[in-house]
Structure formats: C-alpha cells, structure tokens
Amino acid sequence: LIAVAERAPYGRGEQTLVDTEVRRTWQIGADRVHIQGRNWAHTVDAIVARAAAGLGVSEPVSAELYKLLVYDPGSVFVRHRDTEKAPGMFATLVLVLPSICTGGELMVRHREREVLLDLRCPEPSDVAFAAFYADCVHEVRPVTTGCRLTLIYNLLRTGKGPAPEPPRYDAEPTR
C-alpha cells in the first residue's frame, strides 16, 4: 500500500503542508480505494448509524469516504482539529481495518474531557471505529510496530435545520 500512497499533508489556515514532524503517515485518496464484498455497504451503514447515535444525532447522516491512511512504524499525527471538508460535514468517522500493530492509539479531547482509544481488534475479522465532532482536538499516538490501516469518512448531515453540536459536559450530572 505504501508503494502506491503519498505522504499525507495537513492544513494550517489556507496552506496545505507536508511535515513529518507534525503528520507522518501515508494516504491513498478515496477515488483510488475500492472495497468490495456483498456485506461491506451494509456494515458501513450499520457503523454510521451506531456512530450517529453515539454522537447524539437523530437526524439522517451519511458517510463520505475521504481517504485510506497507512500508519507504519514511527507514524504519528500531532494534536489538531479536522476542517470541515464537505458541505454538511459535522464529524469524522475513523474505521480501523484488521491489521497487526502496536501503538497508534487515538486521543480525543473535547472541552475538559479526554479519552485514549486503542482501536486494535484481537479478532482479524473485526473492524473497530470511533467518531467525533470535527471541533474535537485529537491526535494519533506513534505506531511502534506493524501497520495501522484506517478508512477516514466525513460524516454529513443530510437533513435540514441546524448542524448537530457536541454535548455540553458541564450540564451532565457527575457520578
């Protein structure tokens, strides 16, 4: 995969930059990724529905494949926020394909909350995923061994009305 990939850039304001100290990973554009299988579309639809419910979104949501990312040993993506890349985009869905690796945990921060997600699956036929609002600060910790393969989707609202917003954690009761 790396042989057909290119270094993944990142955005800073109006600029698109490649700096492996900030983002060291490989990308393959959605136009070059073709996943087949009679159940794939159904699987992605089910994941999108679960992700939307987990984000507290009840209106219709669709997923647009953005790119395939390959994280080899040493790959990292420092703290950043996603830019809204398509009309109606409000969140990002990270789908981790079966692969053997260590490291590469996803850290997601929103307001005063932070969670570290290890999205590796012990079962090679499983797919792990995480979804977060585009305004969440997140990072990918260094991959130490193997390769981490992820499909990145833009989550788009398909209904009319105001865009979904992240919950206000300060309004939630503490336990």
mmCIF file of N, CA and C in Angstrom, residues 1-7 25-29 32-35 68-72 97-99 147-151:
data_model
loop_
_atom_site.group_PDB
_atom_site.id
_atom_site.type_symbol
_atom_site.label_atom_id
_atom_site.label_comp_id
_atom_site.label_asym_id
_atom_site.label_seq_id
_atom_site.Cartn_x
_atom_site.Cartn_y
_atom_site.Cartn_z
ATOM 1 N N LEU A 1 0.815 -1.207 0.000
ATOM 2 C CA LEU A 1 0.000 0.000 0.000
ATOM 3 C C LEU A 1 0.852 1.262 0.000
ATOM 4 N N ILE A 2 1.929 1.246 0.770
ATOM 5 C CA ILE A 2 2.785 2.425 0.836
ATOM 6 C C ILE A 2 3.382 2.734 -0.538
ATOM 7 N N ALA A 3 3.633 1.705 -1.330
ATOM 8 C CA ALA A 3 4.216 1.922 -2.656
ATOM 9 C C ALA A 3 3.298 2.726 -3.572
ATOM 10 N N VAL A 4 1.992 2.690 -3.321
ATOM 11 C CA VAL A 4 1.054 3.440 -4.166
ATOM 12 C C VAL A 4 0.484 4.657 -3.439
ATOM 13 N N ALA A 5 0.978 4.914 -2.240
ATOM 14 C CA ALA A 5 0.485 6.029 -1.421
ATOM 15 C C ALA A 5 1.398 7.238 -1.566
ATOM 16 N N GLU A 6 0.961 8.338 -0.971
ATOM 17 C CA GLU A 6 1.771 9.553 -0.894
ATOM 18 C C GLU A 6 1.754 10.032 0.545
ATOM 19 N N ARG A 7 2.717 10.859 0.899
ATOM 20 C CA ARG A 7 2.739 11.423 2.250
ATOM 21 C C ARG A 7 1.468 12.240 2.464
ATOM 22 N N THR A 25 2.395 10.001 8.037
ATOM 23 C CA THR A 25 1.564 8.879 7.615
ATOM 24 C C THR A 25 1.431 8.932 6.102
ATOM 25 N N TRP A 26 0.870 7.881 5.552
ATOM 26 C CA TRP A 26 0.673 7.756 4.112
ATOM 27 C C TRP A 26 -0.818 7.800 3.814
ATOM 28 N N GLN A 27 -1.177 8.322 2.645
ATOM 29 C CA GLN A 27 -2.589 8.389 2.276
ATOM 30 C C GLN A 27 -2.816 7.870 0.859
ATOM 31 N N ILE A 28 -4.007 7.334 0.674
ATOM 32 C CA ILE A 28 -4.496 6.952 -0.646
ATOM 33 C C ILE A 28 -5.876 7.574 -0.755
ATOM 34 N N GLY A 29 -6.089 8.376 -1.784
ATOM 35 C CA GLY A 29 -7.345 9.093 -1.953
ATOM 36 C C GLY A 29 -8.531 8.165 -2.160
ATOM 37 N N ARG A 32 -9.220 6.177 -5.292
ATOM 38 C CA ARG A 32 -8.388 5.009 -5.606
ATOM 39 C C ARG A 32 -8.660 3.832 -4.677
ATOM 40 N N VAL A 33 -9.638 3.968 -3.778
ATOM 41 C CA VAL A 33 -9.967 2.911 -2.823
ATOM 42 C C VAL A 33 -11.287 2.267 -3.246
ATOM 43 N N HIS A 34 -11.249 0.978 -3.477
ATOM 44 C CA HIS A 34 -12.441 0.240 -3.880
ATOM 45 C C HIS A 34 -12.571 -0.987 -2.991
ATOM 46 N N ILE A 35 -13.551 -0.965 -2.126
ATOM 47 C CA ILE A 35 -13.790 -2.081 -1.215
ATOM 48 C C ILE A 35 -15.034 -2.794 -1.690
ATOM 49 N N LEU A 68 -7.878 6.548 2.662
ATOM 50 C CA LEU A 68 -7.286 5.426 3.387
ATOM 51 C C LEU A 68 -5.945 5.911 3.906
ATOM 52 N N LEU A 69 -5.689 5.701 5.193
ATOM 53 C CA LEU A 69 -4.415 6.090 5.790
ATOM 54 C C LEU A 69 -3.647 4.842 6.212
ATOM 55 N N VAL A 70 -2.354 4.851 5.934
ATOM 56 C CA VAL A 70 -1.467 3.768 6.334
ATOM 57 C C VAL A 70 -0.446 4.358 7.300
ATOM 58 N N TYR A 71 -0.478 3.868 8.533
ATOM 59 C CA TYR A 71 0.474 4.287 9.566
ATOM 60 C C TYR A 71 1.481 3.164 9.745
ATOM 61 N N ASP A 72 2.721 3.380 9.321
ATOM 62 C CA ASP A 72 3.774 2.397 9.520
ATOM 63 C C ASP A 72 4.550 2.765 10.795
ATOM 64 N N LEU A 97 -9.165 -0.897 10.049
ATOM 65 C CA LEU A 97 -9.234 -2.211 9.406
ATOM 66 C C LEU A 97 -8.373 -3.217 10.161
ATOM 67 N N PRO A 98 -8.688 -4.504 10.012
ATOM 68 C CA PRO A 98 -7.857 -5.510 10.671
ATOM 69 C C PRO A 98 -6.405 -5.373 10.230
ATOM 70 N N SER A 99 -5.535 -5.200 11.173
ATOM 71 C CA SER A 99 -4.106 -5.087 10.903
ATOM 72 C C SER A 99 -3.359 -5.381 12.200
ATOM 73 N N CYS A 147 1.637 -2.148 10.940
ATOM 74 C CA CYS A 147 0.954 -1.072 10.223
ATOM 75 C C CYS A 147 -0.485 -0.953 10.704
ATOM 76 N N ARG A 148 -0.934 0.274 10.858
ATOM 77 C CA ARG A 148 -2.312 0.592 11.244
ATOM 78 C C ARG A 148 -3.000 1.115 9.989
ATOM 79 N N LEU A 149 -4.083 0.465 9.576
ATOM 80 C CA LEU A 149 -4.815 0.844 8.375
ATOM 81 C C LEU A 149 -6.161 1.432 8.774
ATOM 82 N N THR A 150 -6.438 2.641 8.315
ATOM 83 C CA THR A 150 -7.704 3.277 8.676
ATOM 84 C C THR A 150 -8.390 3.857 7.450
ATOM 85 N N LEU A 151 -9.693 3.755 7.437
ATOM 86 C CA LEU A 151 -10.519 4.459 6.466
ATOM 87 C C LEU A 151 -11.090 5.660 7.187
#
